[in-house]
PDB file of C-alpha atoms in Angstrom:
ATOM      1  CA  UNK A 400     114.443  94.313 105.705  1.00  0.00           C
ATOM      2  CA  UNK A 401     114.323  94.453 101.919  1.00  0.00           C
ATOM      3  CA  UNK A 402     113.715  98.027 100.763  1.00  0.00           C
ATOM      4  CA  UNK A 403     113.353  99.382  97.221  1.00  0.00           C
ATOM      5  CA  UNK A 404     113.738 102.936  95.966  1.00  0.00           C
ATOM      6  CA  UNK A 405     111.806 103.682  92.775  1.00  0.00           C
ATOM      7  CA  UNK A 406     110.734 106.765  90.829  1.00  0.00           C
ATOM      8  CA  UNK A 407     110.998 108.408  87.459  1.00  0.00           C
ATOM      9  CA  UNK A 408     114.398 109.195  86.021  1.00  0.00           C
ATOM     10  CA  UNK A 409     115.831 112.309  87.602  1.00  0.00           C
ATOM     11  CA  UNK A 410     113.536 112.178  90.628  1.00  0.00           C
ATOM     12  CA  UNK A 411     116.461 111.720  92.995  1.00  0.00           C
ATOM     13  CA  UNK A 412     115.848 108.074  93.905  1.00  0.00           C
ATOM     14  CA  UNK A 413     119.543 107.176  93.709  1.00  0.00           C
ATOM     15  CA  UNK A 414     120.477 110.164  95.848  1.00  0.00           C
ATOM     16  CA  UNK A 415     117.807 109.271  98.423  1.00  0.00           C
ATOM     17  CA  UNK A 416     118.748 105.598  98.442  1.00  0.00           C
ATOM     18  CA  UNK A 417     122.424 106.481  98.946  1.00  0.00           C
ATOM     19  CA  UNK A 418     121.563 108.812 101.829  1.00  0.00           C
ATOM     20  CA  UNK A 419     119.456 106.089 103.425  1.00  0.00           C
ATOM     21  CA  UNK A 420     122.305 103.601 103.042  1.00  0.00           C
ATOM     22  CA  UNK A 421     124.712 106.072 104.661  1.00  0.00           C
ATOM     23  CA  UNK A 422     122.221 106.638 107.482  1.00  0.00           C
ATOM     24  CA  UNK A 423     121.980 102.901 108.185  1.00  0.00           C
ATOM     25  CA  UNK A 424     125.744 102.414 108.006  1.00  0.00           C
ATOM     26  CA  UNK A 425     126.354 105.327 110.379  1.00  0.00           C
ATOM     27  CA  UNK A 426     124.065 103.582 112.883  1.00  0.00           C
ATOM     28  CA  UNK A 427     126.124 100.394 112.600  1.00  0.00           C
ATOM     29  CA  UNK A 428     123.453  98.369 110.796  1.00  0.00           C
ATOM     30  CA  UNK A 429     124.518  95.581 108.393  1.00  0.00           C
ATOM     31  CA  UNK A 430     123.618  96.667 104.848  1.00  0.00           C
ATOM     32  CA  UNK A 431     123.702  95.147 101.392  1.00  0.00           C
ATOM     33  CA  UNK A 432     123.272  97.861  98.758  1.00  0.00           C
ATOM     34  CA  UNK A 433     122.281  96.792  95.240  1.00  0.00           C
ATOM     35  CA  UNK A 434     122.293  98.959  92.137  1.00  0.00           C
ATOM     36  CA  UNK A 435     119.621  97.472  89.856  1.00  0.00           C
ATOM     37  CA  UNK A 436     119.177 100.600  87.734  1.00  0.00           C
ATOM     38  CA  UNK A 437     120.011 100.720  84.027  1.00  0.00           C
ATOM     39  CA  UNK A 438     122.134 103.774  84.850  1.00  0.00           C
ATOM     40  CA  UNK A 439     124.745 102.652  87.354  1.00  0.00           C
ATOM     41  CA  UNK A 440     124.978 105.660  89.691  1.00  0.00           C
ATOM     42  CA  UNK A 441     124.728 104.183  93.181  1.00  0.00           C
ATOM     43  CA  UNK A 442     128.480 103.553  93.499  1.00  0.00           C
ATOM     44  CA  UNK A 443     129.421 107.181  92.781  1.00  0.00           C
ATOM     45  CA  UNK A 444     126.598 108.359  95.071  1.00  0.00           C
ATOM     46  CA  UNK A 445     128.275 106.321  97.818  1.00  0.00           C
ATOM     47  CA  UNK A 446     131.591 108.043  97.170  1.00  0.00           C
ATOM     48  CA  UNK A 447     133.344 105.822  94.622  1.00  0.00           C
ATOM     49  CA  UNK A 448     135.332 107.558  91.929  1.00  0.00           C
ATOM     50  CA  UNK A 449     134.823 106.759  88.253  1.00  0.00           C
ATOM     51  CA  UNK A 450     137.521 104.072  88.115  1.00  0.00           C
ATOM     52  CA  UNK A 451     136.331 102.376  91.315  1.00  0.00           C
ATOM     53  CA  UNK A 452     132.728 102.313  90.101  1.00  0.00           C
ATOM     54  CA  UNK A 453     133.771 100.894  86.715  1.00  0.00           C
ATOM     55  CA  UNK A 454     135.731  98.125  88.438  1.00  0.00           C
ATOM     56  CA  UNK A 455     132.747  96.808  90.402  1.00  0.00           C
ATOM     57  CA  UNK A 456     131.982  93.203  89.383  1.00  0.00           C
ATOM     58  CA  UNK A 457     128.759  92.851  87.412  1.00  0.00           C
ATOM     59  CA  UNK A 458     126.303  90.335  88.859  1.00  0.00           C
ATOM     60  CA  UNK A 459     124.973  89.570  85.386  1.00  0.00           C
ATOM     61  CA  UNK A 460     128.441  88.429  84.279  1.00  0.00           C
ATOM     62  CA  UNK A 461     128.617  85.982  87.186  1.00  0.00           C
ATOM     63  CA  UNK A 462     125.210  84.396  86.782  1.00  0.00           C
ATOM     64  CA  UNK A 463     126.548  80.835  86.245  1.00  0.00           C
ATOM     65  CA  UNK A 464     128.413  81.014  89.562  1.00  0.00           C
ATOM     66  CA  UNK A 465     125.330  82.434  91.322  1.00  0.00           C
ATOM     67  CA  UNK A 466     123.093  79.689  89.951  1.00  0.00           C
ATOM     68  CA  UNK A 467     125.516  76.913  90.790  1.00  0.00           C
ATOM     69  CA  UNK A 468     125.857  78.107  94.386  1.00  0.00           C
ATOM     70  CA  UNK A 469     122.164  78.736  95.031  1.00  0.00           C
ATOM     71  CA  UNK A 470     121.101  75.430  93.494  1.00  0.00           C
ATOM     72  CA  UNK A 471     122.908  73.558  96.269  1.00  0.00           C
ATOM     73  CA  UNK A 472     121.550  70.033  96.575  1.00  0.00           C
ATOM     74  CA  UNK A 473     117.957  70.894  95.653  1.00  0.00           C
ATOM     75  CA  UNK A 474     116.719  67.694  93.953  1.00  0.00           C
ATOM     76  CA  UNK A 475     114.021  69.584  92.048  1.00  0.00           C
ATOM     77  CA  UNK A 476     116.605  71.489  90.002  1.00  0.00           C
ATOM     78  CA  UNK A 477     118.271  69.185  87.510  1.00  0.00           C
ATOM     79  CA  UNK A 478     121.152  71.552  86.746  1.00  0.00           C
ATOM     80  CA  UNK A 479     122.243  75.139  87.210  1.00  0.00           C
ATOM     81  CA  UNK A 480     121.555  75.660  83.511  1.00  0.00           C
ATOM     82  CA  UNK A 481     117.834  75.079  84.090  1.00  0.00           C
ATOM     83  CA  UNK A 482     117.620  77.846  86.678  1.00  0.00           C
ATOM     84  CA  UNK A 483     116.096  81.131  85.524  1.00  0.00           C
ATOM     85  CA  UNK A 484     115.804  84.499  87.234  1.00  0.00           C
ATOM     86  CA  UNK A 485     112.592  83.505  89.043  1.00  0.00           C
ATOM     87  CA  UNK A 486     113.618  80.028  90.213  1.00  0.00           C
ATOM     88  CA  UNK A 487     112.441  79.766  93.833  1.00  0.00           C
ATOM     89  CA  UNK A 488     114.398  78.061  96.599  1.00  0.00           C
ATOM     90  CA  UNK A 489     113.353  74.737  98.032  1.00  0.00           C
ATOM     91  CA  UNK A 490     114.711  72.039 100.295  1.00  0.00           C
ATOM     92  CA  UNK A 491     118.413  71.701  99.601  1.00  0.00           C
ATOM     93  CA  UNK A 492     118.831  75.176  98.091  1.00  0.00           C
ATOM     94  CA  UNK A 493     121.553  77.401  99.472  1.00  0.00           C
ATOM     95  CA  UNK A 494     120.270  80.649 100.944  1.00  0.00           C
ATOM     96  CA  UNK A 495     122.030  83.983 101.262  1.00  0.00           C
ATOM     97  CA  UNK A 496     122.201  85.817 104.570  1.00  0.00           C
ATOM     98  CA  UNK A 497     123.055  89.469 105.086  1.00  0.00           C
ATOM     99  CA  UNK A 498     125.839  88.987 107.631  1.00  0.00           C
ATOM    100  CA  UNK A 499     127.609  85.940 106.212  1.00  0.00           C
ATOM    101  CA  UNK A 500     130.479  85.413 103.796  1.00  0.00           C
ATOM    102  CA  UNK A 501     129.790  83.196 100.799  1.00  0.00           C
ATOM    103  CA  UNK A 502     131.024  82.644  97.217  1.00  0.00           C
ATOM    104  CA  UNK A 503     128.308  84.920  95.761  1.00  0.00           C
ATOM    105  CA  UNK A 504     129.413  87.869  97.877  1.00  0.00           C
ATOM    106  CA  UNK A 505     133.061  87.039  97.208  1.00  0.00           C
ATOM    107  CA  UNK A 506     132.422  87.243  93.471  1.00  0.00           C
ATOM    108  CA  UNK A 507     129.845  90.022  93.272  1.00  0.00           C
ATOM    109  CA  UNK A 508     130.039  92.281  96.338  1.00  0.00           C
ATOM    110  CA  UNK A 509     132.628  94.859  97.291  1.00  0.00           C
ATOM    111  CA  UNK A 510     132.920  96.680 100.617  1.00  0.00           C
ATOM    112  CA  UNK A 511     132.381 100.432 100.529  1.00  0.00           C
ATOM    113  CA  UNK A 512     133.670 102.391 103.508  1.00  0.00           C
ATOM    114  CA  UNK A 513     131.307 105.101 104.704  1.00  0.00           C
ATOM    115  CA  UNK A 514     131.343 107.451 107.682  1.00  0.00           C
ATOM    116  CA  UNK A 515     130.878 105.277 110.723  1.00  0.00           C
ATOM    117  CA  UNK A 516     130.676 101.958 108.909  1.00  0.00           C
ATOM    118  CA  UNK A 517     130.836  99.943 105.714  1.00  0.00           C
ATOM    119  CA  UNK A 518     128.317  98.325 103.386  1.00  0.00           C
ATOM    120  CA  UNK A 519     128.446  95.585 100.788  1.00  0.00           C
ATOM    121  CA  UNK A 520     127.740  96.989  97.326  1.00  0.00           C
ATOM    122  CA  UNK A 521     126.500  94.808  94.455  1.00  0.00           C
ATOM    123  CA  UNK A 522     125.674  96.004  90.935  1.00  0.00           C
ATOM    124  CA  UNK A 523     123.913  94.505  87.958  1.00  0.00           C
ATOM    125  CA  UNK A 524     126.552  95.909  85.652  1.00  0.00           C
ATOM    126  CA  UNK A 525     126.247  98.451  82.853  1.00  0.00           C
ATOM    127  CA  UNK A 526     124.416  98.019  79.569  1.00  0.00           C
ATOM    128  CA  UNK A 527     127.295  97.738  77.118  1.00  0.00           C
ATOM    129  CA  UNK A 528     127.686  98.268  73.377  1.00  0.00           C
ATOM    130  CA  UNK A 529     127.722  94.487  72.966  1.00  0.00           C
ATOM    131  CA  UNK A 530     124.187  94.327  74.367  1.00  0.00           C
ATOM    132  CA  UNK A 531     122.692  96.816  71.915  1.00  0.00           C
ATOM    133  CA  UNK A 532     120.130  95.213  69.643  1.00  0.00           C
ATOM    134  CA  UNK A 533     120.573  91.734  71.112  1.00  0.00           C
ATOM    135  CA  UNK A 534     119.747  91.963  74.815  1.00  0.00           C
ATOM    136  CA  UNK A 535     117.122  93.391  77.102  1.00  0.00           C
ATOM    137  CA  UNK A 536     118.403  95.226  80.155  1.00  0.00           C
ATOM    138  CA  UNK A 537     116.114  93.144  82.321  1.00  0.00           C
ATOM    139  CA  UNK A 538     118.262  90.124  81.498  1.00  0.00           C
ATOM    140  CA  UNK A 539     120.940  91.927  83.520  1.00  0.00           C
ATOM    141  CA  UNK A 540     118.690  92.329  86.556  1.00  0.00           C
ATOM    142  CA  UNK A 541     117.831  88.620  86.541  1.00  0.00           C
ATOM    143  CA  UNK A 542     120.805  87.947  88.809  1.00  0.00           C
ATOM    144  CA  UNK A 543     119.419  90.443  91.331  1.00  0.00           C
ATOM    145  CA  UNK A 544     115.983  88.817  91.304  1.00  0.00           C
ATOM    146  CA  UNK A 545     117.452  85.328  91.730  1.00  0.00           C
ATOM    147  CA  UNK A 546     119.542  86.486  94.692  1.00  0.00           C
ATOM    148  CA  UNK A 547     116.581  88.224  96.318  1.00  0.00           C
ATOM    149  CA  UNK A 548     114.561  85.016  95.959  1.00  0.00           C
ATOM    150  CA  UNK A 549     117.213  83.209  97.985  1.00  0.00           C
ATOM    151  CA  UNK A 550     118.088  85.966 100.462  1.00  0.00           C
ATOM    152  CA  UNK A 551     116.925  85.733 104.062  1.00  0.00           C
ATOM    153  CA  UNK A 552     117.163  88.889 106.154  1.00  0.00           C
ATOM    154  CA  UNK A 553     116.138  89.420 109.749  1.00  0.00           C
ATOM    155  CA  UNK A 554     115.240  92.306 111.992  1.00  0.00           C
ATOM    156  CA  UNK A 555     117.782  95.165 111.852  1.00  0.00           C
ATOM    157  CA  UNK A 556     119.387  93.767 108.678  1.00  0.00           C
ATOM    158  CA  UNK A 557     118.904  95.779 105.519  1.00  0.00           C
ATOM    159  CA  UNK A 558     118.960  95.117 101.782  1.00  0.00           C
ATOM    160  CA  UNK A 559     118.502  98.400  99.900  1.00  0.00           C
ATOM    161  CA  UNK A 560     117.905  98.237  96.131  1.00  0.00           C
ATOM    162  CA  UNK A 561     118.051 101.195  93.756  1.00  0.00           C
ATOM    163  CA  UNK A 562     115.570 100.018  91.116  1.00  0.00           C
ATOM    164  CA  UNK A 563     115.160 100.838  87.425  1.00  0.00           C
ATOM    165  CA  UNK A 564     113.375 104.093  86.643  1.00  0.00           C
ATOM    166  CA  UNK A 565     109.644 104.480  86.134  1.00  0.00           C
ATOM    167  CA  UNK A 566     107.427 101.528  85.278  1.00  0.00           C
ATOM    168  CA  UNK A 567     110.393  99.430  84.056  1.00  0.00           C
ATOM    169  CA  UNK A 568     110.383  97.903  87.540  1.00  0.00           C
ATOM    170  CA  UNK A 569     107.326  95.908  86.511  1.00  0.00           C
ATOM    171  CA  UNK A 570     109.089  94.053  83.699  1.00  0.00           C
ATOM    172  CA  UNK A 571     109.733  91.278  86.219  1.00  0.00           C
ATOM    173  CA  UNK A 572     108.321  90.091  89.523  1.00  0.00           C
ATOM    174  CA  UNK A 573     111.122  91.800  91.426  1.00  0.00           C
ATOM    175  CA  UNK A 574     108.805  94.606  92.524  1.00  0.00           C
ATOM    176  CA  UNK A 575     107.148  92.130  94.941  1.00  0.00           C
ATOM    177  CA  UNK A 576     110.423  91.181  96.639  1.00  0.00           C
ATOM    178  CA  UNK A 577     110.406  94.003  99.203  1.00  0.00           C
ATOM    179  CA  UNK A 578     109.007  94.703 102.647  1.00  0.00           C
ATOM    180  CA  UNK A 579     108.640  98.376 101.762  1.00  0.00           C
ATOM    181  CA  UNK A 580     108.951 100.384  98.566  1.00  0.00           C
ATOM    182  CA  UNK A 581     109.839 104.070  98.675  1.00  0.00           C
ATOM    183  CA  UNK A 582     108.683 105.975  95.615  1.00  0.00           C
ATOM    184  CA  UNK A 583     110.604 109.228  95.229  1.00  0.00           C
ATOM    185  CA  UNK A 584     108.371 111.855  93.632  1.00  0.00           C
ATOM    186  CA  UNK A 585     108.953 115.462  92.687  1.00  0.00           C
ATOM    187  CA  UNK A 586     106.042 117.895  93.185  1.00  0.00           C
ATOM    188  CA  UNK A 587     105.145 117.882  89.485  1.00  0.00           C
ATOM    189  CA  UNK A 588     102.537 116.185  87.324  1.00  0.00           C
ATOM    190  CA  UNK A 589     105.198 113.910  85.835  1.00  0.00           C
ATOM    191  CA  UNK A 590     106.485 113.119  89.290  1.00  0.00           C
ATOM    192  CA  UNK A 591     103.140 111.931  90.603  1.00  0.00           C
ATOM    193  CA  UNK A 592     102.173 110.170  87.360  1.00  0.00           C
ATOM    194  CA  UNK A 593     104.759 107.487  88.101  1.00  0.00           C
ATOM    195  CA  UNK A 594     103.261 107.145  91.585  1.00  0.00           C
ATOM    196  CA  UNK A 595      99.773 106.552  90.149  1.00  0.00           C
ATOM    197  CA  UNK A 596     101.104 104.003  87.677  1.00  0.00           C
ATOM    198  CA  UNK A 597     103.087 102.178  90.354  1.00  0.00           C
ATOM    199  CA  UNK A 598     100.167 102.214  92.759  1.00  0.00           C
ATOM    200  CA  UNK A 599      97.866 100.719  90.131  1.00  0.00           C
ATOM    201  CA  UNK A 600     100.275  97.971  89.094  1.00  0.00           C
ATOM    202  CA  UNK A 601     101.203  97.041  92.659  1.00  0.00           C
ATOM    203  CA  UNK A 602      97.687  97.033  94.124  1.00  0.00           C
ATOM    204  CA  UNK A 603      96.896  93.373  93.468  1.00  0.00           C
ATOM    205  CA  UNK A 604     100.170  92.182  94.993  1.00  0.00           C
ATOM    206  CA  UNK A 605      99.963  93.834  98.392  1.00  0.00           C
ATOM    207  CA  UNK A 606     103.054  95.951  97.746  1.00  0.00           C
ATOM    208  CA  UNK A 607     103.529  98.406 100.617  1.00  0.00           C
ATOM    209  CA  UNK A 608     104.258 101.766  99.006  1.00  0.00           C
ATOM    210  CA  UNK A 609     105.244 105.049 100.644  1.00  0.00           C
ATOM    211  CA  UNK A 610     106.074 108.315  98.882  1.00  0.00           C
ATOM    212  CA  UNK A 611     109.124 110.439  99.593  1.00  0.00           C
ATOM    213  CA  UNK A 612     108.596 113.936  98.240  1.00  0.00           C
ATOM    214  CA  UNK A 613     111.859 115.289  96.847  1.00  0.00           C
ATOM    215  CA  UNK A 614     112.934 118.793  95.772  1.00  0.00           C
ATOM    216  CA  UNK A 615     110.122 120.298  97.839  1.00  0.00           C
ATOM    217  CA  UNK A 616     110.673 124.050  98.101  1.00  0.00           C
ATOM    218  CA  UNK A 617     107.682 125.368  99.974  1.00  0.00           C
ATOM    219  CA  UNK A 618     104.135 124.969 101.216  1.00  0.00           C
ATOM    220  CA  UNK A 619     102.681 124.957  97.703  1.00  0.00           C
ATOM    221  CA  UNK A 620     104.847 121.955  96.748  1.00  0.00           C
ATOM    222  CA  UNK A 621     103.861 120.189  99.959  1.00  0.00           C
ATOM    223  CA  UNK A 622     100.152 120.863  99.422  1.00  0.00           C
ATOM    224  CA  UNK A 623     100.420 119.580  95.845  1.00  0.00           C
ATOM    225  CA  UNK A 624     101.922 116.281  96.950  1.00  0.00           C
ATOM    226  CA  UNK A 625      99.434 115.839  99.779  1.00  0.00           C
ATOM    227  CA  UNK A 626      96.574 116.382  97.342  1.00  0.00           C
ATOM    228  CA  UNK A 627      97.967 113.992  94.732  1.00  0.00           C
ATOM    229  CA  UNK A 628      99.237 111.078  96.875  1.00  0.00           C
ATOM    230  CA  UNK A 629      97.261 111.464 100.116  1.00  0.00           C
ATOM    231  CA  UNK A 630      98.256 109.318 103.063  1.00  0.00           C
ATOM    232  CA  UNK A 631     100.972 107.543 101.055  1.00  0.00           C
ATOM    233  CA  UNK A 632     103.162 110.639 101.526  1.00  0.00           C
ATOM    234  CA  UNK A 633     105.577 109.754 104.313  1.00  0.00           C
ATOM    235  CA  UNK A 634     108.087 112.586 104.314  1.00  0.00           C
ATOM    236  CA  UNK A 635     109.510 115.360 102.133  1.00  0.00           C
ATOM    237  CA  UNK A 636     113.064 116.454 101.420  1.00  0.00           C
ATOM    238  CA  UNK A 637     114.156 119.869 100.241  1.00  0.00           C
ATOM    239  CA  UNK A 638     117.408 121.495  99.187  1.00  0.00           C
ATOM    240  CA  UNK A 639     120.575 120.099 100.728  1.00  0.00           C
ATOM    241  CA  UNK A 640     123.977 121.767 100.660  1.00  0.00           C
ATOM    242  CA  UNK A 641     125.424 118.426 101.801  1.00  0.00           C
ATOM    243  CA  UNK A 642     123.966 116.659  98.761  1.00  0.00           C
ATOM    244  CA  UNK A 643     125.187 119.430  96.443  1.00  0.00           C
ATOM    245  CA  UNK A 644     128.723 118.974  97.807  1.00  0.00           C
ATOM    246  CA  UNK A 645     128.404 115.191  97.448  1.00  0.00           C
ATOM    247  CA  UNK A 646     127.359 115.550  93.821  1.00  0.00           C
ATOM    248  CA  UNK A 647     130.511 117.599  93.223  1.00  0.00           C
ATOM    249  CA  UNK A 648     132.571 114.745  94.645  1.00  0.00           C
ATOM    250  CA  UNK A 649     133.371 116.562  97.878  1.00  0.00           C
ATOM    251  CA  UNK A 650     130.943 115.178 100.495  1.00  0.00           C
ATOM    252  CA  UNK A 651     131.416 116.541 104.028  1.00  0.00           C
ATOM    253  CA  UNK A 652     131.255 114.207 107.004  1.00  0.00           C
ATOM    254  CA  UNK A 653     127.843 112.578 107.083  1.00  0.00           C
ATOM    255  CA  UNK A 654     127.132 113.890 110.565  1.00  0.00           C
ATOM    256  CA  UNK A 655     127.029 117.371 108.984  1.00  0.00           C
ATOM    257  CA  UNK A 656     123.908 116.509 106.993  1.00  0.00           C
ATOM    258  CA  UNK A 657     121.152 118.998 107.715  1.00  0.00           C
ATOM    259  CA  UNK A 658     118.993 118.169 110.745  1.00  0.00           C
ATOM    260  CA  UNK A 659     115.757 118.190 108.732  1.00  0.00           C
ATOM    261  CA  UNK A 660     117.134 115.666 106.255  1.00  0.00           C
ATOM    262  CA  UNK A 661     118.579 113.549 109.049  1.00  0.00           C
ATOM    263  CA  UNK A 662     115.127 113.457 110.631  1.00  0.00           C
ATOM    264  CA  UNK A 663     113.627 112.422 107.289  1.00  0.00           C
ATOM    265  CA  UNK A 664     116.074 109.498 107.033  1.00  0.00           C
ATOM    266  CA  UNK A 665     115.253 108.477 110.590  1.00  0.00           C
ATOM    267  CA  UNK A 666     111.571 108.384 109.644  1.00  0.00           C
ATOM    268  CA  UNK A 667     112.360 106.200 106.617  1.00  0.00           C
ATOM    269  CA  UNK A 668     114.145 103.702 108.854  1.00  0.00           C
ATOM    270  CA  UNK A 669     111.340 103.733 111.426  1.00  0.00           C
ATOM    271  CA  UNK A 670     108.780 102.995 108.699  1.00  0.00           C
ATOM    272  CA  UNK A 671     110.937 100.206 107.296  1.00  0.00           C
ATOM    273  CA  UNK A 672     111.439  98.634 110.706  1.00  0.00           C
ATOM    274  CA  UNK A 673     107.706  98.679 111.400  1.00  0.00           C
ATOM    275  CA  UNK A 674     107.091  96.796 108.139  1.00  0.00           C
ATOM    276  CA  UNK A 675     108.960  93.831 109.596  1.00  0.00           C
ATOM    277  CA  UNK A 676     106.050  93.143 111.928  1.00  0.00           C
ATOM    278  CA  UNK A 677     103.708  92.843 108.940  1.00  0.00           C
ATOM    279  CA  UNK A 678     105.772  90.327 106.997  1.00  0.00           C
ATOM    280  CA  UNK A 679     103.686  87.629 105.357  1.00  0.00           C
ATOM    281  CA  UNK A 680     106.252  84.982 104.494  1.00  0.00           C
ATOM    282  CA  UNK A 681     103.702  82.651 102.901  1.00  0.00           C
ATOM    283  CA  UNK A 682     102.448  85.390 100.578  1.00  0.00           C
ATOM    284  CA  UNK A 683     106.030  86.323  99.728  1.00  0.00           C
ATOM    285  CA  UNK A 684     106.739  82.738  98.725  1.00  0.00           C
ATOM    286  CA  UNK A 685     103.450  82.420  96.795  1.00  0.00           C
ATOM    287  CA  UNK A 686     104.281  85.513  94.757  1.00  0.00           C
ATOM    288  CA  UNK A 687     107.731  84.145  94.047  1.00  0.00           C
ATOM    289  CA  UNK A 688     106.160  80.953  92.720  1.00  0.00           C
ATOM    290  CA  UNK A 689     103.487  82.908  90.790  1.00  0.00           C
ATOM    291  CA  UNK A 690     106.057  84.806  88.736  1.00  0.00           C
ATOM    292  CA  UNK A 691     108.205  81.744  88.274  1.00  0.00           C
ATOM    293  CA  UNK A 692     105.312  79.804  86.746  1.00  0.00           C
ATOM    294  CA  UNK A 693     104.449  82.767  84.491  1.00  0.00           C
ATOM    295  CA  UNK A 694     108.029  82.987  83.232  1.00  0.00           C
ATOM    296  CA  UNK A 695     108.259  79.225  82.835  1.00  0.00           C
ATOM    297  CA  UNK A 696     105.183  79.121  80.618  1.00  0.00           C
ATOM    298  CA  UNK A 697     106.062  82.285  78.699  1.00  0.00           C
ATOM    299  CA  UNK A 698     109.663  81.505  77.775  1.00  0.00           C
ATOM    300  CA  UNK A 699     111.538  79.516  80.419  1.00  0.00           C
ATOM    301  CA  UNK A 700     110.409  75.987  79.492  1.00  0.00           C
ATOM    302  CA  UNK A 701     111.207  76.521  75.851  1.00  0.00           C
ATOM    303  CA  UNK A 702     114.597  78.101  76.507  1.00  0.00           C
ATOM    304  CA  UNK A 703     115.805  75.486  79.000  1.00  0.00           C
ATOM    305  CA  UNK A 704     114.064  72.436  77.547  1.00  0.00           C
ATOM    306  CA  UNK A 705     112.759  71.563  80.997  1.00  0.00           C
ATOM    307  CA  UNK A 706     109.468  71.714  82.867  1.00  0.00           C
ATOM    308  CA  UNK A 707     110.337  74.520  85.254  1.00  0.00           C
ATOM    309  CA  UNK A 708     107.095  74.148  87.188  1.00  0.00           C
ATOM    310  CA  UNK A 709     108.688  71.032  88.663  1.00  0.00           C
ATOM    311  CA  UNK A 710     111.241  73.269  90.421  1.00  0.00           C
ATOM    312  CA  UNK A 711     108.572  74.496  92.848  1.00  0.00           C
ATOM    313  CA  UNK A 712     108.749  72.921  96.300  1.00  0.00           C
ATOM    314  CA  UNK A 713     105.118  73.117  97.518  1.00  0.00           C
ATOM    315  CA  UNK A 714     106.088  72.785 101.192  1.00  0.00           C
ATOM    316  CA  UNK A 715     108.837  75.410 101.259  1.00  0.00           C
ATOM    317  CA  UNK A 716     108.318  78.864 102.813  1.00  0.00           C
ATOM    318  CA  UNK A 717     111.210  81.313 102.800  1.00  0.00           C
ATOM    319  CA  UNK A 718     111.909  82.767 106.224  1.00  0.00           C
ATOM    320  CA  UNK A 719     114.405  83.133 109.032  1.00  0.00           C
ATOM    321  CA  UNK A 720     113.463  79.760 110.545  1.00  0.00           C
ATOM    322  CA  UNK A 721     114.337  78.003 107.283  1.00  0.00           C
ATOM    323  CA  UNK A 722     117.686  79.771 107.115  1.00  0.00           C
ATOM    324  CA  UNK A 723     118.495  78.779 110.689  1.00  0.00           C
ATOM    325  CA  UNK A 724     117.816  75.144 109.851  1.00  0.00           C
ATOM    326  CA  UNK A 725     120.050  75.075 106.783  1.00  0.00           C
TER     327      UNK A 725
END
């Protein structure tokens, strides 16, 4: 399952995504965790200290390696240099699988030990001083989008992505790469304004969106969220002493998380698992191609000097059966 956590800055999306990742790992599920936020906080939220988080390899810095591996023997792609962030896979492309070892994971992923299990953590990398005035942060997330385009995950396998804050998620087609998107919203007007914006943008693409109410302190907060987001509200989370200790760098054992919050995480997993049954692999592939053609026409053809529309394999549909055949 590919799952995104989105929300406005400060909503708690990184905290919620890290708790969900811990919950999956504690249950023994295979997990790839990806920090695609401009503020790289997922590593520390998973227990890394400052030096460990800073030492994580940036996916954006390893884009040539990623492209060269994923290109494989695809005859439609003339060279790795002509691949862009939206390049879709086709016959001959190498695909990524959650449980395997491969050169992309070797270069970009690091294991993070958690209570009861471990996850693979990948990060886009920070926005550095060298990028100021000359680069867009979304050029960093291009490596994430390219990997998601080539990643095949099955039932009970999880890819959890902490996305950029607010509507920045719509600066690329990456928002369509998920089986389920959790929007973390505080019970405030600003909190639900991001929900309305996301809902409007995502409507035409069939994005499945559920709201996680965070920092909910009482019935009035709950009633506010129910009024503003309706049936999209899946669950709410309130104060957590466990989270407060984690934010101080002293997390207790994960099995000491409050029962109400543990139940909320269980509900998030149940909702994600049910989304697997509704997967539309042909639509997923069509959307991948849609954004690739848009990017090709807008800037990709000019930048690479190639007709990137020719990279599209019209008979290819990304799915578990394709991965098994490769």
